[in-house]
Amino acid sequence: MTIDQDAATDVDVVVVGAGFAGLYLVQRCRQLGLRVRAIDAAGDVGGTWYWNRYPGARCDVPSIEYSYGWSDELQQEWRWSEVMSRQPEILEYLGHVADRFDLRRDITFGTRVRAATFDERSGAWVVETDAGEQITATFCVMATGCLSVPLEPDIPGQDLFEGELAHTGRYPHEGIDFTGKRVAVVGTGSSGVQTIPIVAAEAAHLHVFQRTPVYTLPVMNLELVEEADRYAKEHYEEIRRIQRESVAGLSMFGLPAGANTGLGGLVEGVPEDRILEATDEQLRAVLDEKGRGVIYAWADVRLDPEANELACELYRQAVRRIVDDPEVAEALCPADYPIGCKRQVLDSGYYETFNRDDVTLVDLRKTPLESITAHGIRTTEAEYDFDVVILATGFDAITGALDRIDIRGRRGVALRERWAAGPRTYLGLQSAGFPNLFFVTGPGSPSVLSNMIVSIEQHVEWISDCIADLRDRGVRTIEPDRDAEDRWVEHVNQVAEGTVQTSPSCSSWYLGANVPGKTRVFMPYLGGVGNYRKICDEVVTAGYEGFVLDHVDDDRACENAF
Ligand code: FAD
Ligand code: NAP
């Protein structure tokens, strides 16, 4: 049964995005008998993994965890080749999912959604695309991604550059041949750190333009051995359960210490010792044993600023041990923000790269970047010539994709105006005044603080179950009650207060601090994946507590408008 018996709308559910979230939404909606259509600006499925084709791109959690858990056949059939897979393999996996479940027939590619407007008279969403099409739907789900809008840095002269200029988040499909070329990489976050060693190995010379040094941990890019594959396939039920109940959507930390998953070592227990109580000899011994991994060897590092600074100093010592040139080592040492305030970066041979004769570090804190010129990059100190410039400058995260769609709710209110002082949602799922509009991994949910596939699955299931439930109960609209939304926003802020992620010295994209002019507010919910899921489920059990369920012309729903 479809929602709209008279089929006054084109579909029941329109989904914007065809990454991990959009694909599962299409599958779920179909299973629930809903008419669904997805739109993506990309040329095919994959989202993040369609766009981010830069050399070295791979996931930062084991692929066994960074994969769908909703189909046992799928997880039993699929064989990952590495512990943390590379972008081509993740994209191949998502292509396989699309083929296996025949998802592409409900997806329109190469089409951008420009606007989505709630029509109060009909109670439908009208979605407009850049192809000039208008699609009407009872529900609109934004599966637009938290890291899908590349941040074009405010560097003058980009149009003048006569060589090849690429952003890691819009990397050319045909790749770039660096052989014999002079290359620049601007940015040393996760994307830059993954790119740099690989480009260095190919290029004639690589210049790395660094503004803020990074805390990065070595990742072993291991082949996924038979034993690990078998372990996962035999334990998927338990792995997925632990993921769902965990803080970060990861099971390995929930497995008993000493368990051998075959992933290149035994599962380590959660540390209990306090760094502030350790003797100098103990500190040295742990540094010798763990190198940069020293930062996660103690329980108090994320909780106590003094403990954090001590761990930072040990980290810097570990960097100095790797990098030969003391001046370069010092420039690479992060010093003025705490460990744990940003998403952990992982690397393969990052610091070792700076020992190569054909790699030069440019410290933009000493010599700021002025402009891109026809032939390269100019800083306050020098002019450099390049054949290729790679911008690894990040994303307008979490709200960026929503902000670029003209979303209008009741009385024509624009979402971007409602969120001008920071995003406001109830449970990260909906915003008051925007009935039947849902966000996947929206602000106010654990989202980017987790293994995102677990958070995506939870949202997709909650949203699709809710839509089917409303259909079965004859409810036409759902939206948050304003008070419930206010309380949730306050709760999200309270949980974040005083944490390492919101410390004044932390300038992360979680806070929007990387985008000039963006309101500084901590966007994701730090309450943990498992707790958050419980809250969402309890809300449903209590009859969608905090939501207004009603017909479009109902008075209470209108009062909720802005
Ligand atoms: P996306 O994959 O971003 O898909 C959103 C889609 O929506 C895009 O294809 C986009 O084109 C489309 N879209 C947006 N706006 C519009 C519009 N107006 N009209 C039409 N289409 C639109 N997370 C982890 O948990 N672990 C990792 O290891 C990890 N690695 C990452 C590596 C990189 C390089 C990046 C950038 C992110 C990584 N992430 C990781 C986060 C990653 O974004 C998520 O894990 C996940 O892939 C997001 O899926 P999604 O479907 O929600 O969004
Ligand atoms: P990012 O973490 O925001 O890093 C951007 C880098 O570019 C920073 O070093 C930043 O410096 C620099 N930068 C930005 N604007 C600049 C300018 N105008 N001039 C000079 N430098 C500038 O972005 P990202 O590396 O793309 O990563 C974003 C997120 O995507 C990650 O945190 C992660 O969640 C996800 N990701 C994951 C992986 C993975 O390992 N699986 C890989 C890539 C991305 P400042 O810090 O000084 O601003």
XYZ file of C-alpha atoms and ligand atoms in Angstrom:
663
model
C 0.000 0.000 0.000
C 1.369 3.448 -0.839
C 0.745 6.393 1.471
C -1.054 8.493 -1.027
C -3.929 6.335 -2.249
C -4.863 8.838 -4.943
C -1.210 9.080 -5.939
C -1.407 12.875 -5.819
C 2.336 12.865 -5.213
C 4.870 11.369 -7.582
C 6.358 9.209 -4.825
C 5.902 8.583 -1.109
C 9.527 9.302 -0.282
C 12.105 11.364 -2.116
C 15.674 10.751 -0.986
C 18.481 13.192 -1.735
C 21.795 11.304 -1.933
C 22.884 7.823 -2.985
C 25.790 7.094 -0.674
C 25.671 4.524 2.130
C 22.573 6.280 3.527
C 20.617 6.856 0.320
C 21.157 3.326 -0.950
C 19.882 1.733 2.231
C 16.901 4.113 2.260
C 15.898 3.014 -1.234
C 16.118 -0.641 -0.197
C 14.251 -0.080 3.084
C 11.462 2.010 1.569
C 10.902 -0.600 -1.119
C 10.741 -3.369 1.462
C 8.078 -1.373 3.310
C 6.037 -0.963 0.131
C 6.770 2.749 -0.222
C 7.239 4.409 -3.591
C 10.727 5.880 -3.451
C 13.011 7.873 -5.689
C 16.542 9.022 -4.964
C 18.454 11.859 -6.648
C 22.224 12.325 -6.593
C 24.483 14.871 -8.221
C 27.078 12.130 -8.662
C 27.287 9.993 -11.791
C 26.725 6.783 -9.857
C 26.246 5.368 -6.360
C 28.850 5.722 -3.594
C 28.631 9.270 -2.192
C 31.899 9.901 -0.328
C 33.526 6.991 -2.112
C 32.401 8.210 -5.533
C 33.893 11.677 -5.045
C 37.037 11.113 -2.918
C 39.247 9.215 -5.374
C 42.534 10.765 -4.265
C 45.566 8.484 -3.915
C 45.678 6.758 -0.545
C 41.979 7.213 0.287
C 40.769 4.449 2.556
C 38.491 4.045 5.564
C 39.700 4.613 9.125
C 37.911 1.704 10.809
C 38.116 -1.978 9.859
C 36.026 -2.724 6.755
C 34.325 -5.531 8.612
C 32.849 -2.757 10.764
C 32.615 -0.141 7.995
C 30.038 -2.103 5.986
C 26.313 -2.766 6.024
C 24.930 -5.123 8.647
C 21.369 -5.202 7.298
C 21.776 -8.170 4.985
C 23.368 -11.319 6.297
C 23.632 -12.716 2.756
C 25.581 -9.621 1.738
C 28.028 -9.777 4.628
C 28.524 -13.505 4.192
C 29.189 -13.161 0.448
C 31.439 -10.125 0.433
C 35.169 -10.600 0.958
C 37.245 -7.544 1.936
C 40.833 -7.809 0.768
C 42.358 -5.483 3.374
C 41.666 -4.708 7.023
C 40.870 -1.064 6.161
C 39.946 -1.005 2.533
C 40.927 1.434 -0.120
C 38.462 3.734 -1.857
C 38.188 1.634 -5.060
C 37.184 -1.427 -3.062
C 34.602 0.457 -0.983
C 33.146 1.928 -4.172
C 33.099 -1.546 -5.737
C 31.252 -2.829 -2.650
C 28.588 -0.117 -2.940
C 28.266 -0.841 -6.669
C 27.795 -4.501 -5.811
C 25.077 -3.608 -3.282
C 23.305 -1.496 -5.917
C 23.464 -4.395 -8.423
C 22.537 -7.118 -5.975
C 19.423 -5.301 -4.761
C 18.713 -3.640 -8.118
C 18.731 -0.184 -6.534
C 19.770 1.968 -9.496
C 16.361 1.811 -11.174
C 14.985 4.129 -8.465
C 17.925 6.549 -8.528
C 18.477 9.524 -10.827
C 22.166 10.392 -11.162
C 23.946 13.485 -12.366
C 21.139 15.665 -11.003
C 21.388 18.218 -8.239
C 18.503 19.116 -5.938
C 18.292 22.901 -5.800
C 15.197 23.408 -3.627
C 12.705 21.546 -1.454
C 9.519 23.324 -0.419
C 6.737 22.139 1.887
C 3.373 22.916 0.347
C 1.071 23.468 3.316
C -2.091 23.080 1.286
C -1.330 19.642 -0.096
C 1.009 18.567 2.710
C 3.585 17.492 0.128
C 7.223 18.314 -0.455
C 8.069 19.741 -3.840
C 11.653 18.988 -4.777
C 13.228 20.902 -7.643
C 16.273 19.735 -9.536
C 18.789 21.483 -11.734
C 17.341 19.508 -14.650
C 14.181 21.560 -14.235
C 12.137 18.681 -12.834
C 9.717 19.009 -9.901
C 9.085 15.887 -7.860
C 6.328 15.782 -5.275
C 6.567 13.474 -2.272
C 4.886 13.022 1.098
C 8.276 12.660 2.792
C 11.668 14.100 1.963
C 14.816 12.516 3.394
C 18.108 14.352 3.202
C 20.808 11.692 2.872
C 23.103 14.410 1.625
C 26.176 13.453 3.677
C 28.101 15.218 6.428
C 31.296 15.511 4.382
C 30.020 16.001 0.861
C 30.664 19.692 0.188
C 34.373 20.325 -0.413
C 35.662 23.490 1.193
C 36.953 25.715 -1.548
C 39.506 27.693 0.436
C 39.473 31.396 0.260
C 42.801 31.554 -1.590
C 42.891 34.184 -4.332
C 44.075 33.308 -7.821
C 42.782 29.741 -8.143
C 41.382 30.518 -11.586
C 44.765 31.727 -12.782
C 46.659 28.470 -12.213
C 47.792 27.001 -15.532
C 48.666 23.555 -14.171
C 46.261 20.947 -12.797
C 44.292 21.922 -9.675
C 42.201 19.311 -7.846
C 40.376 19.049 -4.516
C 40.621 15.663 -2.799
C 36.837 15.698 -2.381
C 36.266 16.135 -6.153
C 39.209 14.132 -7.408
C 39.322 13.438 -11.185
C 38.109 9.954 -12.120
C 40.983 9.377 -14.497
C 43.485 10.114 -11.707
C 46.573 12.296 -11.995
C 49.948 11.042 -13.157
C 52.505 12.664 -10.842
C 55.530 11.125 -12.528
C 58.262 13.689 -13.002
C 56.002 16.503 -11.783
C 56.350 19.269 -9.202
C 53.383 18.839 -6.887
C 51.881 20.810 -3.980
C 49.510 19.434 -1.367
C 47.727 22.093 0.715
C 46.256 20.757 3.967
C 47.310 18.141 6.480
C 44.041 16.695 7.801
C 42.977 13.072 7.150
C 42.811 13.567 3.369
C 46.194 15.298 3.099
C 47.893 12.818 5.412
C 46.639 9.890 3.314
C 47.628 11.556 0.030
C 51.081 12.891 0.893
C 53.168 9.663 1.156
C 51.766 8.301 -2.076
C 52.264 11.474 -4.087
C 55.767 11.816 -2.634
C 56.693 8.392 -3.938
C 55.622 9.298 -7.488
C 56.350 12.999 -7.948
C 59.647 14.632 -8.890
C 59.228 16.904 -5.884
C 56.437 17.421 -3.362
C 55.855 20.562 -1.305
C 53.464 20.153 1.634
C 51.763 23.375 2.732
C 50.847 22.924 6.377
C 48.888 25.367 8.514
C 48.072 23.229 11.577
C 50.167 20.139 12.385
C 48.167 16.987 12.931
C 48.066 14.191 15.552
C 48.151 11.057 13.437
C 48.543 7.412 14.350
C 50.168 4.747 12.210
C 47.777 2.313 10.625
C 48.956 -1.016 9.370
C 47.453 -1.606 5.973
C 47.222 -5.302 6.403
C 45.817 -7.812 4.052
C 42.627 -9.268 5.546
C 43.739 -12.800 6.237
C 41.471 -15.818 5.883
C 41.290 -16.174 9.657
C 39.908 -12.632 10.132
C 37.365 -13.059 7.352
C 36.204 -16.330 8.880
C 36.115 -14.808 12.375
C 33.884 -11.960 11.167
C 31.557 -14.208 9.194
C 31.084 -16.479 12.176
C 30.613 -13.575 14.613
C 28.750 -10.954 12.578
C 25.649 -11.160 14.719
C 27.663 -10.406 17.841
C 29.833 -7.783 16.087
C 26.774 -5.861 14.862
C 25.069 -6.076 18.274
C 28.141 -4.722 20.064
C 28.493 -1.967 17.443
C 24.909 -0.861 17.980
C 25.291 -0.771 21.764
C 28.760 0.809 21.787
C 29.856 4.418 22.219
C 31.385 4.863 18.765
C 29.739 2.180 16.636
C 32.762 -0.087 16.889
C 32.725 -3.640 18.174
C 36.416 -4.347 18.629
C 36.477 -2.368 21.830
C 33.530 -4.362 23.112
C 35.037 -7.757 22.452
C 36.767 -9.341 25.418
C 40.418 -8.310 25.876
C 42.615 -10.964 24.335
C 40.111 -12.025 21.662
C 41.908 -12.837 18.424
C 39.962 -11.386 15.526
C 42.778 -12.078 13.095
C 43.065 -8.329 12.450
C 46.757 -8.216 13.239
C 46.795 -8.542 17.000
C 44.755 -9.420 20.019
C 41.961 -7.091 21.111
C 43.392 -4.733 23.709
C 41.477 -3.874 26.837
C 40.432 -0.295 27.595
C 43.276 1.429 29.523
C 42.702 2.036 33.216
C 45.991 3.610 34.369
C 46.340 7.372 34.728
C 49.183 9.153 32.951
C 49.443 11.705 35.753
C 50.295 8.893 38.167
C 52.956 7.315 35.917
C 56.653 7.620 36.767
C 59.153 8.974 34.221
C 60.438 5.447 33.654
C 56.924 4.179 32.996
C 56.274 7.022 30.550
C 59.495 6.263 28.697
C 58.770 2.538 28.617
C 55.298 3.087 27.119
C 56.712 5.592 24.605
C 59.360 3.023 23.579
C 56.749 0.312 23.223
C 53.904 2.214 21.571
C 55.527 5.176 19.799
C 52.812 7.679 18.837
C 50.200 5.208 20.126
C 51.359 6.422 23.531
C 48.460 8.882 23.518
C 45.819 6.201 23.996
C 47.616 4.224 26.679
C 46.000 6.036 29.615
C 42.473 6.592 30.834
C 42.758 10.269 31.791
C 44.147 11.746 28.538
C 40.761 12.715 27.100
C 39.356 13.807 30.436
C 42.012 15.933 32.100
C 43.753 18.844 30.290
C 46.979 18.327 32.268
C 47.031 14.632 31.369
C 46.273 15.554 27.768
C 49.208 17.982 27.573
C 51.556 15.353 29.004
C 50.390 12.869 26.357
C 50.863 15.574 23.681
C 54.455 16.033 24.819
C 55.094 12.280 24.567
C 53.554 12.344 21.094
C 55.938 15.146 20.087
C 58.864 13.098 21.388
C 57.688 10.210 19.213
C 57.590 12.532 16.162
C 61.111 13.800 16.893
C 62.302 10.203 16.925
C 61.021 9.657 13.362
C 61.816 12.925 11.571
C 65.554 13.420 10.923
C 65.706 17.210 10.488
C 65.046 18.824 13.895
C 63.584 21.967 12.342
C 61.163 19.991 10.183
C 60.286 17.795 13.164
C 59.460 20.853 15.270
C 57.264 22.271 12.499
C 55.393 18.953 12.328
C 54.771 18.810 16.095
C 51.231 19.830 17.062
C 51.422 22.075 20.089
C 48.490 24.336 20.665
C 45.427 22.109 20.765
C 44.587 18.912 22.650
C 44.651 15.333 21.414
C 41.132 14.016 20.819
C 39.539 17.320 19.873
C 39.286 16.264 16.208
C 38.477 12.959 14.514
C 41.561 10.741 14.839
C 43.731 10.794 11.733
C 45.486 7.609 10.609
C 48.478 7.417 8.293
C 50.834 5.115 6.463
C 54.387 6.449 6.634
C 53.392 10.122 6.974
C 56.294 11.400 9.090
C 58.836 9.175 7.314
C 57.884 10.977 4.074
C 59.482 14.167 5.408
C 62.869 12.411 5.535
C 62.892 12.210 1.732
C 65.117 14.643 -0.188
C 62.315 15.273 -2.669
C 59.798 16.452 -0.045
C 59.699 19.967 1.436
C 57.479 21.173 4.257
C 56.257 24.759 4.075
C 55.082 26.015 7.461
C 52.206 28.367 6.716
C 52.140 29.598 10.309
C 55.532 31.209 9.657
C 54.986 32.127 6.018
C 51.249 32.401 5.321
C 49.823 31.459 1.973
C 49.038 34.556 -0.098
C 47.731 33.335 -3.420
C 47.723 30.787 -6.185
C 49.458 32.172 -9.250
C 49.563 31.116 -12.892
C 52.585 28.927 -12.137
C 52.165 27.852 -8.527
C 51.772 29.191 -5.012
C 52.950 32.397 -3.389
C 53.552 32.718 0.340
C 54.648 35.812 2.227
C 58.221 34.579 1.787
C 58.555 32.855 -1.564
C 57.019 31.869 -4.870
C 56.893 28.172 -5.818
C 56.280 26.675 -9.257
C 54.079 23.585 -9.633
C 52.595 21.362 -12.298
C 49.883 20.075 -9.960
C 48.216 21.563 -6.863
C 46.086 19.294 -4.668
C 43.782 21.010 -2.202
C 43.178 18.745 0.789
C 41.369 21.547 2.557
C 38.365 19.669 3.921
C 34.629 20.216 3.861
C 31.813 22.513 4.888
C 30.795 19.718 7.209
C 27.485 18.483 8.627
C 25.299 21.390 7.529
C 27.080 22.287 4.257
C 24.980 20.173 1.884
C 21.690 21.193 3.560
C 22.714 24.818 3.440
C 23.158 24.642 -0.322
C 19.571 23.496 -0.905
C 16.828 26.106 -0.591
C 14.755 24.172 1.973
C 11.514 25.864 2.992
C 9.070 24.622 5.604
C 5.835 26.013 6.946
C 5.082 29.617 5.977
C 8.041 29.606 3.601
C 10.633 29.727 6.384
C 14.090 28.803 5.094
C 16.040 26.134 6.990
C 19.277 28.050 6.505
C 17.709 31.061 8.227
C 16.321 28.969 11.085
C 19.793 27.509 11.551
C 21.718 30.759 11.113
C 22.826 30.729 14.760
C 23.563 26.995 14.634
C 21.537 23.938 13.609
C 18.450 23.095 15.681
C 17.009 19.600 15.568
C 15.159 17.130 17.704
C 17.329 13.991 17.923
C 19.190 15.102 14.810
C 16.272 13.695 12.821
C 13.950 16.622 12.196
C 13.637 20.369 12.686
C 10.470 22.089 13.960
C 8.458 23.800 11.242
C 9.665 21.326 8.576
C 7.113 18.503 8.684
C 7.961 15.163 7.073
C 11.524 16.292 6.391
C 14.192 13.992 7.840
C 17.965 14.226 8.061
C 20.249 11.177 8.097
C 23.097 11.642 10.603
C 21.980 15.224 11.091
C 23.367 17.696 13.615
C 22.381 16.685 17.135
C 23.024 12.965 16.495
C 26.247 10.926 17.051
C 26.906 10.974 13.305
C 30.516 11.915 12.546
C 31.685 10.946 16.040
C 31.033 7.312 15.206
C 31.677 4.588 12.693
C 29.174 6.271 10.439
C 27.701 3.161 8.880
C 26.243 2.146 12.233
C 24.730 5.599 12.732
C 23.440 5.681 9.152
C 21.727 2.291 9.532
C 20.098 3.330 12.775
C 18.712 6.530 11.242
C 17.554 4.854 8.040
C 15.703 2.205 10.048
C 14.174 4.746 12.456
C 13.035 7.046 9.645
C 11.642 4.337 7.358
C 9.898 2.536 10.221
C 8.405 5.855 11.314
C 7.115 6.611 7.804
C 5.562 3.138 7.497
C 4.079 3.460 10.981
C 2.499 6.838 10.185
C 1.062 5.368 6.992
C -0.445 2.465 8.920
C -1.957 4.829 11.497
C -3.273 7.292 8.936
C -1.076 10.130 10.218
C -0.201 12.685 7.569
C 2.646 14.663 9.132
C 5.311 14.443 11.813
C 7.539 17.215 13.099
C 9.233 18.052 16.379
C 7.482 19.957 19.091
C 9.390 23.228 19.564
C 9.888 22.688 23.295
C 11.176 19.165 22.761
C 13.575 20.495 20.155
C 14.794 23.245 22.499
C 15.361 20.686 25.253
C 17.289 18.405 22.900
C 19.518 21.243 21.643
C 20.209 22.191 25.258
C 21.001 18.578 26.123
C 23.392 18.247 23.148
C 25.170 21.433 24.279
C 25.327 20.327 27.901
C 26.876 16.969 27.038
C 29.515 18.724 24.916
C 30.330 21.353 27.524
C 33.731 21.013 29.159
C 34.862 18.193 26.856
C 38.113 18.119 24.932
C 36.139 18.579 21.677
C 34.810 21.970 22.760
C 37.910 23.283 24.502
C 38.652 26.891 23.447
C 41.908 25.841 21.745
C 40.092 23.342 19.510
C 39.194 24.548 16.015
C 37.585 21.560 14.383
C 35.014 21.129 11.644
C 32.753 19.589 14.326
C 32.434 23.221 15.464
C 32.256 24.691 11.978
C 35.506 26.460 12.857
C 37.106 25.632 9.495
C 34.588 27.624 7.470
C 35.052 31.402 7.573
C 31.899 33.061 8.922
C 30.194 29.825 10.049
C 28.606 29.992 13.510
C 30.827 28.193 16.021
C 28.680 25.555 17.658
C 29.421 21.908 18.422
C 27.143 20.075 16.003
C 27.216 16.312 16.702
C 25.866 14.584 19.834
C 28.488 13.238 22.221
C 26.111 10.995 24.161
C 27.286 7.816 22.407
C 25.760 5.584 19.738
C 24.214 3.020 22.100
C 22.643 5.537 24.485
C 21.361 7.624 21.627
C 19.720 4.609 19.978
C 17.981 3.832 23.266
C 16.643 7.397 23.488
C 15.318 7.226 19.903
C 13.641 3.877 20.556
C 12.079 5.081 23.811
C 10.664 8.110 22.033
C 8.839 5.761 19.645
C 7.612 3.499 22.451
C 6.207 6.572 24.192
C 4.140 7.364 21.071
C 6.693 9.624 19.334
C 7.197 11.702 22.451
C 8.332 15.208 21.564
C 6.924 15.028 18.042
C 3.673 16.518 16.791
C 1.771 13.974 14.716
C -1.081 15.392 12.813
C -2.914 16.357 9.714
C -1.514 19.226 7.680
C -4.347 21.616 8.562
C -4.357 20.796 12.261
C -4.103 23.851 14.562
C -1.443 22.449 16.849
C 0.828 21.645 13.946
C 0.400 25.194 12.637
C 1.200 26.692 16.034
C 4.452 24.843 15.828
C 5.394 26.854 12.745
C 7.716 29.833 12.898
P 27.684 10.657 1.377
O 28.459 9.440 1.116
O 28.426 11.940 1.533
O 26.619 10.796 0.197
C 25.833 11.934 0.070
C 25.454 12.095 -1.383
O 24.488 13.142 -1.471
C 26.610 12.504 -2.278
O 26.803 11.568 -3.301
C 26.195 13.853 -2.853
O 26.539 13.992 -4.218
C 24.697 13.830 -2.664
N 24.139 15.169 -2.546
C 24.373 16.091 -1.582
N 23.665 17.195 -1.811
C 22.968 16.964 -2.955
C 22.048 17.730 -3.708
N 21.694 18.972 -3.362
N 21.515 17.180 -4.826
C 21.857 15.920 -5.218
N 22.723 15.158 -4.537
C 23.260 15.678 -3.422
N 33.311 7.665 8.074
C 33.599 6.607 8.854
O 32.819 6.282 9.736
N 34.734 5.895 8.663
C 35.609 6.199 7.685
O 36.621 5.532 7.541
C 35.348 7.323 6.857
N 36.204 7.687 5.893
C 35.939 8.801 5.158
C 36.856 9.181 4.194
C 36.656 10.334 3.468
C 37.638 10.731 2.415
C 35.539 11.150 3.739
C 35.329 12.426 2.999
C 34.610 10.763 4.684
C 34.801 9.576 5.384
N 33.883 9.137 6.334
C 34.160 8.041 7.100
C 32.591 9.795 6.457
C 31.666 9.327 5.291
O 31.185 10.472 4.709
C 30.584 8.388 5.816
O 31.195 7.265 6.410
C 29.598 7.860 4.770
O 30.215 7.438 3.602
C 28.536 8.890 4.492
O 27.517 8.327 3.721
P 26.223 9.195 3.372
O 25.429 8.389 2.432
O 25.592 9.673 4.604
O 26.789 10.507 2.665
P 40.224 18.603 7.451
O 40.431 17.623 8.514
O 39.308 19.731 7.691
O 41.670 19.142 7.056
C 41.804 20.216 6.166
C 43.244 20.679 6.138
O 43.358 21.752 5.204
C 43.715 21.220 7.482
O 45.073 20.915 7.647
C 43.524 22.731 7.305
O 44.340 23.503 8.133
C 43.920 22.890 5.860
N 43.369 24.100 5.258
C 42.068 24.419 5.099
N 41.963 25.615 4.494
C 43.221 26.057 4.280
C 43.766 27.232 3.706
N 42.979 28.202 3.235
N 45.101 27.354 3.671
C 45.899 26.391 4.154
N 45.450 25.247 4.717
C 44.126 25.093 4.778
O 39.701 17.897 6.090
P 39.971 16.421 5.556
O 41.408 16.096 5.716
O 39.392 16.317 4.217
O 39.167 15.504 6.571
C 37.818 15.813 6.922
C 37.177 14.611 7.558
O 36.847 13.643 6.552
C 38.052 13.842 8.533
O 38.114 14.424 9.796
C 37.392 12.482 8.527
O 36.240 12.469 9.298
C 36.998 12.345 7.073
N 38.084 11.655 6.359
C 38.416 10.406 6.767
C 39.452 9.750 6.160
C 39.846 8.387 6.615
O 40.893 8.195 7.166
N 39.048 7.410 6.368
C 40.151 10.354 5.126
C 39.773 11.621 4.736
C 38.745 12.282 5.351
P 43.756 24.073 9.530
O 43.627 22.879 10.415
O 44.744 25.059 9.966
O 42.409 24.689 9.197
